PDB file of N, CA, C and O in Angstrom:
ATOM      1  N   MET A   1       0.858  -1.165   0.000  1.00  0.00           N
ATOM      2  CA  MET A   1       0.000   0.000   0.000  1.00  0.00           C
ATOM      3  C   MET A   1       0.903   1.225   0.000  1.00  0.00           C
ATOM      4  O   MET A   1       1.799   1.342   0.820  1.00  0.00           O
ATOM      5  N   ASN A   2       0.633   2.131  -0.895  1.00  0.00           N
ATOM      6  CA  ASN A   2       1.503   3.291  -1.021  1.00  0.00           C
ATOM      7  C   ASN A   2       0.843   4.576  -0.552  1.00  0.00           C
ATOM      8  O   ASN A   2       1.332   5.652  -0.781  1.00  0.00           O
ATOM      9  N   GLY A   3      -0.292   4.476   0.098  1.00  0.00           N
ATOM     10  CA  GLY A   3      -0.961   5.675   0.578  1.00  0.00           C
ATOM     11  C   GLY A   3      -1.600   5.415   1.919  1.00  0.00           C
ATOM     12  O   GLY A   3      -1.480   4.337   2.476  1.00  0.00           O
ATOM     13  N   THR A   4      -2.243   6.432   2.436  1.00  0.00           N
ATOM     14  CA  THR A   4      -2.928   6.300   3.710  1.00  0.00           C
ATOM     15  C   THR A   4      -4.384   6.679   3.522  1.00  0.00           C
ATOM     16  O   THR A   4      -4.776   7.192   2.475  1.00  0.00           O
ATOM     17  N   SER A   5      -5.165   6.480   4.553  1.00  0.00           N
ATOM     18  CA  SER A   5      -6.579   6.825   4.454  1.00  0.00           C
ATOM     19  C   SER A   5      -6.792   8.327   4.319  1.00  0.00           C
ATOM     20  O   SER A   5      -7.826   8.769   3.856  1.00  0.00           O
ATOM     21  N   GLU A   6      -5.832   9.108   4.701  1.00  0.00           N
ATOM     22  CA  GLU A   6      -5.942  10.559   4.590  1.00  0.00           C
ATOM     23  C   GLU A   6      -5.458  11.066   3.232  1.00  0.00           C
ATOM     24  O   GLU A   6      -5.514  12.255   2.967  1.00  0.00           O
ATOM     25  N   GLY A   7      -4.920  10.186   2.416  1.00  0.00           N
ATOM     26  CA  GLY A   7      -4.512  10.560   1.080  1.00  0.00           C
ATOM     27  C   GLY A   7      -3.079  11.023   0.937  1.00  0.00           C
ATOM     28  O   GLY A   7      -2.657  11.415  -0.143  1.00  0.00           O
ATOM     29  N   TYR A   8      -2.304  11.008   2.003  1.00  0.00           N
ATOM     30  CA  TYR A   8      -0.902  11.387   1.918  1.00  0.00           C
ATOM     31  C   TYR A   8      -0.065  10.192   1.492  1.00  0.00           C
ATOM     32  O   TYR A   8      -0.293   9.079   1.929  1.00  0.00           O
ATOM     33  N   SER A   9       0.914  10.443   0.661  1.00  0.00           N
ATOM     34  CA  SER A   9       1.825   9.365   0.277  1.00  0.00           C
ATOM     35  C   SER A   9       2.807   9.121   1.409  1.00  0.00           C
ATOM     36  O   SER A   9       3.004   9.969   2.288  1.00  0.00           O
ATOM     37  N   GLN A  10       3.427   7.975   1.384  1.00  0.00           N
ATOM     38  CA  GLN A  10       4.429   7.668   2.395  1.00  0.00           C
ATOM     39  C   GLN A  10       5.607   8.630   2.290  1.00  0.00           C
ATOM     40  O   GLN A  10       6.205   8.999   3.304  1.00  0.00           O
ATOM     41  N   ALA A  11       5.925   9.065   1.087  1.00  0.00           N
ATOM     42  CA  ALA A  11       7.002  10.041   0.906  1.00  0.00           C
ATOM     43  C   ALA A  11       6.629  11.378   1.553  1.00  0.00           C
ATOM     44  O   ALA A  11       7.474  12.017   2.193  1.00  0.00           O
ATOM     45  N   GLU A  12       5.377  11.801   1.397  1.00  0.00           N
ATOM     46  CA  GLU A  12       4.936  13.050   2.014  1.00  0.00           C
ATOM     47  C   GLU A  12       4.977  12.960   3.536  1.00  0.00           C
ATOM     48  O   GLU A  12       5.395  13.905   4.224  1.00  0.00           O
ATOM     49  N   ILE A  13       4.533  11.831   4.068  1.00  0.00           N
ATOM     50  CA  ILE A  13       4.569  11.632   5.518  1.00  0.00           C
ATOM     51  C   ILE A  13       6.012  11.682   6.008  1.00  0.00           C
ATOM     52  O   ILE A  13       6.325  12.348   6.994  1.00  0.00           O
ATOM     53  N   GLY A  14       6.897  10.977   5.313  1.00  0.00           N
ATOM     54  CA  GLY A  14       8.305  10.953   5.689  1.00  0.00           C
ATOM     55  C   GLY A  14       8.939  12.331   5.650  1.00  0.00           C
ATOM     56  O   GLY A  14       9.692  12.697   6.556  1.00  0.00           O
ATOM     57  N   GLU A  15       8.632  13.083   4.620  1.00  0.00           N
ATOM     58  CA  GLU A  15       9.184  14.430   4.510  1.00  0.00           C
ATOM     59  C   GLU A  15       8.723  15.300   5.677  1.00  0.00           C
ATOM     60  O   GLU A  15       9.512  16.019   6.288  1.00  0.00           O
ATOM     61  N   HIS A  16       7.442  15.204   6.009  1.00  0.00           N
ATOM     62  CA  HIS A  16       6.886  16.003   7.101  1.00  0.00           C
ATOM     63  C   HIS A  16       7.482  15.610   8.459  1.00  0.00           C
ATOM     64  O   HIS A  16       7.730  16.470   9.302  1.00  0.00           O
ATOM     65  N   LEU A  17       7.715  14.316   8.664  1.00  0.00           N
ATOM     66  CA  LEU A  17       8.200  13.828   9.951  1.00  0.00           C
ATOM     67  C   LEU A  17       9.717  13.652  10.018  1.00  0.00           C
ATOM     68  O   LEU A  17      10.256  13.266  11.054  1.00  0.00           O
ATOM     69  N   GLY A  18      10.393  13.900   8.904  1.00  0.00           N
ATOM     70  CA  GLY A  18      11.849  13.731   8.884  1.00  0.00           C
ATOM     71  C   GLY A  18      12.253  12.269   8.906  1.00  0.00           C
ATOM     72  O   GLY A  18      13.241  11.905   9.542  1.00  0.00           O
ATOM     73  N   MET A  19      11.498  11.427   8.210  1.00  0.00           N
ATOM     74  CA  MET A  19      11.751   9.984   8.162  1.00  0.00           C
ATOM     75  C   MET A  19      11.932   9.558   6.712  1.00  0.00           C
ATOM     76  O   MET A  19      11.425  10.204   5.800  1.00  0.00           O
ATOM     77  N   THR A  20      12.624   8.447   6.516  1.00  0.00           N
ATOM     78  CA  THR A  20      12.738   7.887   5.170  1.00  0.00           C
ATOM     79  C   THR A  20      11.462   7.102   4.863  1.00  0.00           C
ATOM     80  O   THR A  20      10.710   6.735   5.771  1.00  0.00           O
ATOM     81  N   VAL A  21      11.230   6.842   3.587  1.00  0.00           N
ATOM     82  CA  VAL A  21      10.056   6.064   3.189  1.00  0.00           C
ATOM     83  C   VAL A  21      10.072   4.674   3.829  1.00  0.00           C
ATOM     84  O   VAL A  21       9.045   4.229   4.354  1.00  0.00           O
ATOM     85  N   PRO A  22      11.215   3.961   3.848  1.00  0.00           N
ATOM     86  CA  PRO A  22      11.216   2.659   4.522  1.00  0.00           C
ATOM     87  C   PRO A  22      10.862   2.756   6.012  1.00  0.00           C
ATOM     88  O   PRO A  22      10.200   1.865   6.550  1.00  0.00           O
ATOM     89  N   MET A  23      11.269   3.834   6.671  1.00  0.00           N
ATOM     90  CA  MET A  23      10.904   4.010   8.078  1.00  0.00           C
ATOM     91  C   MET A  23       9.396   4.194   8.219  1.00  0.00           C
ATOM     92  O   MET A  23       8.766   3.613   9.103  1.00  0.00           O
ATOM     93  N   VAL A  24       8.809   5.001   7.345  1.00  0.00           N
ATOM     94  CA  VAL A  24       7.355   5.222   7.363  1.00  0.00           C
ATOM     95  C   VAL A  24       6.638   3.902   7.100  1.00  0.00           C
ATOM     96  O   VAL A  24       5.669   3.569   7.789  1.00  0.00           O
ATOM     97  N   GLU A  25       7.118   3.144   6.118  1.00  0.00           N
ATOM     98  CA  GLU A  25       6.503   1.849   5.817  1.00  0.00           C
ATOM     99  C   GLU A  25       6.515   0.943   7.042  1.00  0.00           C
ATOM    100  O   GLU A  25       5.527   0.278   7.346  1.00  0.00           O
ATOM    101  N   GLY A  26       7.642   0.919   7.753  1.00  0.00           N
ATOM    102  CA  GLY A  26       7.759   0.079   8.941  1.00  0.00           C
ATOM    103  C   GLY A  26       6.805   0.504  10.048  1.00  0.00           C
ATOM    104  O   GLY A  26       6.152  -0.332  10.679  1.00  0.00           O
ATOM    105  N   VAL A  27       6.716   1.813  10.270  1.00  0.00           N
ATOM    106  CA  VAL A  27       5.813   2.319  11.307  1.00  0.00           C
ATOM    107  C   VAL A  27       4.365   1.992  10.958  1.00  0.00           C
ATOM    108  O   VAL A  27       3.599   1.533  11.813  1.00  0.00           O
ATOM    109  N   LEU A  28       3.980   2.223   9.708  1.00  0.00           N
ATOM    110  CA  LEU A  28       2.604   1.922   9.290  1.00  0.00           C
ATOM    111  C   LEU A  28       2.312   0.428   9.374  1.00  0.00           C
ATOM    112  O   LEU A  28       1.227   0.013   9.801  1.00  0.00           O
ATOM    113  N   TYR A  29       3.271  -0.394   8.992  1.00  0.00           N
ATOM    114  CA  TYR A  29       3.092  -1.839   9.067  1.00  0.00           C
ATOM    115  C   TYR A  29       2.859  -2.279  10.518  1.00  0.00           C
ATOM    116  O   TYR A  29       1.928  -3.025  10.815  1.00  0.00           O
ATOM    117  N   ARG A  30       3.720  -1.792  11.410  1.00  0.00           N
ATOM    118  CA  ARG A  30       3.576  -2.172  12.829  1.00  0.00           C
ATOM    119  C   ARG A  30       2.265  -1.657  13.412  1.00  0.00           C
ATOM    120  O   ARG A  30       1.609  -2.346  14.198  1.00  0.00           O
ATOM    121  N   PHE A  31       1.860  -0.453  13.024  1.00  0.00           N
ATOM    122  CA  PHE A  31       0.586   0.090  13.488  1.00  0.00           C
ATOM    123  C   PHE A  31      -0.573  -0.782  13.027  1.00  0.00           C
ATOM    124  O   PHE A  31      -1.455  -1.135  13.814  1.00  0.00           O
ATOM    125  N   ARG A  32      -0.573  -1.129  11.747  1.00  0.00           N
ATOM    126  CA  ARG A  32      -1.667  -1.960  11.217  1.00  0.00           C
ATOM    127  C   ARG A  32      -1.699  -3.329  11.894  1.00  0.00           C
ATOM    128  O   ARG A  32      -2.770  -3.849  12.202  1.00  0.00           O
ATOM    129  N   GLN A  33      -0.533  -3.912  12.124  1.00  0.00           N
ATOM    130  CA  GLN A  33      -0.467  -5.207  12.811  1.00  0.00           C
ATOM    131  C   GLN A  33      -1.020  -5.093  14.226  1.00  0.00           C
ATOM    132  O   GLN A  33      -1.743  -5.972  14.699  1.00  0.00           O
ATOM    133  N   SER A  34      -0.681  -4.027  14.922  1.00  0.00           N
ATOM    134  CA  SER A  34      -1.149  -3.808  16.284  1.00  0.00           C
ATOM    135  C   SER A  34      -2.672  -3.663  16.330  1.00  0.00           C
ATOM    136  O   SER A  34      -3.342  -4.281  17.158  1.00  0.00           O
ATOM    137  N   VAL A  35      -3.205  -2.864  15.421  1.00  0.00           N
ATOM    138  CA  VAL A  35      -4.659  -2.681  15.365  1.00  0.00           C
ATOM    139  C   VAL A  35      -5.337  -4.008  15.038  1.00  0.00           C
ATOM    140  O   VAL A  35      -6.316  -4.395  15.687  1.00  0.00           O
ATOM    141  N   ARG A  36      -4.793  -4.726  14.057  1.00  0.00           N
ATOM    142  CA  ARG A  36      -5.376  -6.000  13.656  1.00  0.00           C
ATOM    143  C   ARG A  36      -5.416  -6.986  14.828  1.00  0.00           C
ATOM    144  O   ARG A  36      -6.436  -7.606  15.095  1.00  0.00           O
ATOM    145  N   SER A  37      -4.321  -7.096  15.576  1.00  0.00           N
ATOM    146  CA  SER A  37      -4.280  -8.049  16.683  1.00  0.00           C
ATOM    147  C   SER A  37      -5.248  -7.644  17.797  1.00  0.00           C
ATOM    148  O   SER A  37      -5.879  -8.505  18.420  1.00  0.00           O
ATOM    149  N   LYS A  38      -5.399  -6.349  18.038  1.00  0.00           N
ATOM    150  CA  LYS A  38      -6.347  -5.890  19.058  1.00  0.00           C
ATOM    151  C   LYS A  38      -7.783  -6.130  18.632  1.00  0.00           C
ATOM    152  O   LYS A  38      -8.633  -6.478  19.462  1.00  0.00           O
ATOM    153  N   VAL A  39      -8.072  -5.982  17.350  1.00  0.00           N
ATOM    154  CA  VAL A  39      -9.424  -6.270  16.859  1.00  0.00           C
ATOM    155  C   VAL A  39      -9.724  -7.749  17.029  1.00  0.00           C
ATOM    156  O   VAL A  39     -10.784  -8.128  17.534  1.00  0.00           O
ATOM    157  N   TRP A  40      -8.795  -8.608  16.627  1.00  0.00           N
ATOM    158  CA  TRP A  40      -9.022 -10.058  16.738  1.00  0.00           C
ATOM    159  C   TRP A  40      -9.190 -10.484  18.188  1.00  0.00           C
ATOM    160  O   TRP A  40      -9.947 -11.389  18.501  1.00  0.00           O
ATOM    161  N   ALA A  41      -8.474  -9.825  19.107  1.00  0.00           N
ATOM    162  CA  ALA A  41      -8.555 -10.173  20.526  1.00  0.00           C
ATOM    163  C   ALA A  41      -9.781  -9.556  21.203  1.00  0.00           C
ATOM    164  O   ALA A  41     -10.043  -9.843  22.362  1.00  0.00           O
ATOM    165  N   GLY A  42     -10.513  -8.719  20.484  1.00  0.00           N
ATOM    166  CA  GLY A  42     -11.697  -8.096  21.045  1.00  0.00           C
ATOM    167  C   GLY A  42     -11.399  -6.904  21.947  1.00  0.00           C
ATOM    168  O   GLY A  42     -12.267  -6.447  22.673  1.00  0.00           O
ATOM    169  N   ARG A  43     -10.182  -6.400  21.898  1.00  0.00           N
ATOM    170  CA  ARG A  43      -9.803  -5.261  22.733  1.00  0.00           C
ATOM    171  C   ARG A  43     -10.004  -3.923  22.021  1.00  0.00           C
ATOM    172  O   ARG A  43      -9.772  -2.865  22.614  1.00  0.00           O
ATOM    173  N   LEU A  44     -10.439  -3.960  20.768  1.00  0.00           N
ATOM    174  CA  LEU A  44     -10.648  -2.741  20.003  1.00  0.00           C
ATOM    175  C   LEU A  44     -11.826  -2.965  19.067  1.00  0.00           C
ATOM    176  O   LEU A  44     -11.879  -3.974  18.362  1.00  0.00           O
ATOM    177  N   ARG A  45     -12.754  -2.033  19.077  1.00  0.00           N
ATOM    178  CA  ARG A  45     -13.898  -2.114  18.169  1.00  0.00           C
ATOM    179  C   ARG A  45     -13.749  -1.047  17.099  1.00  0.00           C
ATOM    180  O   ARG A  45     -13.440   0.104  17.396  1.00  0.00           O
ATOM    181  N   LEU A  46     -13.958  -1.449  15.878  1.00  0.00           N
ATOM    182  CA  LEU A  46     -13.865  -0.538  14.746  1.00  0.00           C
ATOM    183  C   LEU A  46     -15.256  -0.115  14.300  1.00  0.00           C
ATOM    184  O   LEU A  46     -16.230  -0.829  14.539  1.00  0.00           O
ATOM    185  N   PRO A  47     -15.369   1.025  13.613  1.00  0.00           N
ATOM    186  CA  PRO A  47     -16.641   1.385  13.006  1.00  0.00           C
ATOM    187  C   PRO A  47     -17.079   0.279  12.046  1.00  0.00           C
ATOM    188  O   PRO A  47     -16.244  -0.455  11.502  1.00  0.00           O
ATOM    189  N   CYS A  48     -18.363   0.146  11.834  1.00  0.00           N
ATOM    190  CA  CYS A  48     -18.917  -0.966  11.048  1.00  0.00           C
ATOM    191  C   CYS A  48     -18.278  -1.113   9.673  1.00  0.00           C
ATOM    192  O   CYS A  48     -17.976  -2.225   9.253  1.00  0.00           O
ATOM    193  N   ASP A  49     -18.060   0.000   8.968  1.00  0.00           N
ATOM    194  CA  ASP A  49     -17.495  -0.110   7.619  1.00  0.00           C
ATOM    195  C   ASP A  49     -16.065  -0.635   7.654  1.00  0.00           C
ATOM    196  O   ASP A  49     -15.671  -1.441   6.814  1.00  0.00           O
ATOM    197  N   LEU A  50     -15.288  -0.240   8.643  1.00  0.00           N
ATOM    198  CA  LEU A  50     -13.927  -0.765   8.757  1.00  0.00           C
ATOM    199  C   LEU A  50     -13.935  -2.219   9.209  1.00  0.00           C
ATOM    200  O   LEU A  50     -13.130  -3.027   8.746  1.00  0.00           O
ATOM    201  N   GLN A  51     -14.837  -2.557  10.118  1.00  0.00           N
ATOM    202  CA  GLN A  51     -14.942  -3.939  10.591  1.00  0.00           C
ATOM    203  C   GLN A  51     -15.262  -4.865   9.415  1.00  0.00           C
ATOM    204  O   GLN A  51     -14.685  -5.942   9.291  1.00  0.00           O
ATOM    205  N   ALA A  52     -16.167  -4.431   8.544  1.00  0.00           N
ATOM    206  CA  ALA A  52     -16.515  -5.239   7.374  1.00  0.00           C
ATOM    207  C   ALA A  52     -15.307  -5.438   6.468  1.00  0.00           C
ATOM    208  O   ALA A  52     -15.073  -6.543   5.967  1.00  0.00           O
ATOM    209  N   ALA A  53     -14.510  -4.407   6.273  1.00  0.00           N
ATOM    210  CA  ALA A  53     -13.320  -4.516   5.427  1.00  0.00           C
ATOM    211  C   ALA A  53     -12.319  -5.494   6.037  1.00  0.00           C
ATOM    212  O   ALA A  53     -11.716  -6.298   5.320  1.00  0.00           O
ATOM    213  N   VAL A  54     -12.159  -5.457   7.354  1.00  0.00           N
ATOM    214  CA  VAL A  54     -11.241  -6.373   8.033  1.00  0.00           C
ATOM    215  C   VAL A  54     -11.716  -7.809   7.874  1.00  0.00           C
ATOM    216  O   VAL A  54     -10.928  -8.717   7.597  1.00  0.00           O
ATOM    217  N   LEU A  55     -13.010  -8.022   8.033  1.00  0.00           N
ATOM    218  CA  LEU A  55     -13.556  -9.375   7.898  1.00  0.00           C
ATOM    219  C   LEU A  55     -13.376  -9.904   6.472  1.00  0.00           C
ATOM    220  O   LEU A  55     -13.084 -11.068   6.279  1.00  0.00           O
ATOM    221  N   LEU A  56     -13.565  -9.035   5.493  1.00  0.00           N
ATOM    222  CA  LEU A  56     -13.362  -9.456   4.101  1.00  0.00           C
ATOM    223  C   LEU A  56     -11.906  -9.822   3.857  1.00  0.00           C
ATOM    224  O   LEU A  56     -11.616 -10.798   3.163  1.00  0.00           O
ATOM    225  N   GLN A  57     -10.982  -9.087   4.449  1.00  0.00           N
ATOM    226  CA  GLN A  57      -9.561  -9.414   4.307  1.00  0.00           C
ATOM    227  C   GLN A  57      -9.267 -10.763   4.943  1.00  0.00           C
ATOM    228  O   GLN A  57      -8.525 -11.570   4.404  1.00  0.00           O
ATOM    229  N   LYS A  58      -9.862 -11.006   6.098  1.00  0.00           N
ATOM    230  CA  LYS A  58      -9.628 -12.261   6.804  1.00  0.00           C
ATOM    231  C   LYS A  58     -10.136 -13.442   5.963  1.00  0.00           C
ATOM    232  O   LYS A  58      -9.483 -14.450   5.836  1.00  0.00           O
ATOM    233  N   ARG A  59     -11.323 -13.286   5.384  1.00  0.00           N
ATOM    234  CA  ARG A  59     -11.886 -14.349   4.534  1.00  0.00           C
ATOM    235  C   ARG A  59     -11.006 -14.576   3.313  1.00  0.00           C
ATOM    236  O   ARG A  59     -10.784 -15.711   2.900  1.00  0.00           O
ATOM    237  N   GLY A  60     -10.500 -13.507   2.732  1.00  0.00           N
ATOM    238  CA  GLY A  60      -9.618 -13.627   1.562  1.00  0.00           C
ATOM    239  C   GLY A  60      -8.317 -14.329   1.901  1.00  0.00           C
ATOM    240  O   GLY A  60      -7.795 -15.114   1.123  1.00  0.00           O
ATOM    241  N   ALA A  61      -7.792 -14.074   3.093  1.00  0.00           N
ATOM    242  CA  ALA A  61      -6.554 -14.698   3.519  1.00  0.00           C
ATOM    243  C   ALA A  61      -6.758 -16.172   3.838  1.00  0.00           C
ATOM    244  O   ALA A  61      -5.852 -16.985   3.665  1.00  0.00           O
ATOM    245  N   ALA A  62      -7.958 -16.537   4.297  1.00  0.00           N
ATOM    246  CA  ALA A  62      -8.249 -17.915   4.657  1.00  0.00           C
ATOM    247  C   ALA A  62      -8.498 -18.777   3.429  1.00  0.00           C
ATOM    248  O   ALA A  62      -8.358 -19.999   3.471  1.00  0.00           O
ATOM    249  N   ALA A  63      -8.864 -18.147   2.323  1.00  0.00           N
ATOM    250  CA  ALA A  63      -9.187 -18.913   1.102  1.00  0.00           C
ATOM    251  C   ALA A  63      -7.966 -19.371   0.352  1.00  0.00           C
ATOM    252  O   ALA A  63      -6.895 -18.997   0.507  1.00  0.00           O
TER     253      ALA A  63
END
């Protein structure tokens, strides 16, 4: 994924925060993994539209 939900590119985020693109990629990856694990454990509830997207990803990964 080369963008964010806010529409900024990883390069733009890196420039703003003084980080390289690989650093931004790593931070975003770890963030997404953290959110995903908390959702699966029931420690975080997402809005319905995001929850549906997560469930569709899970079904796609299981197939």
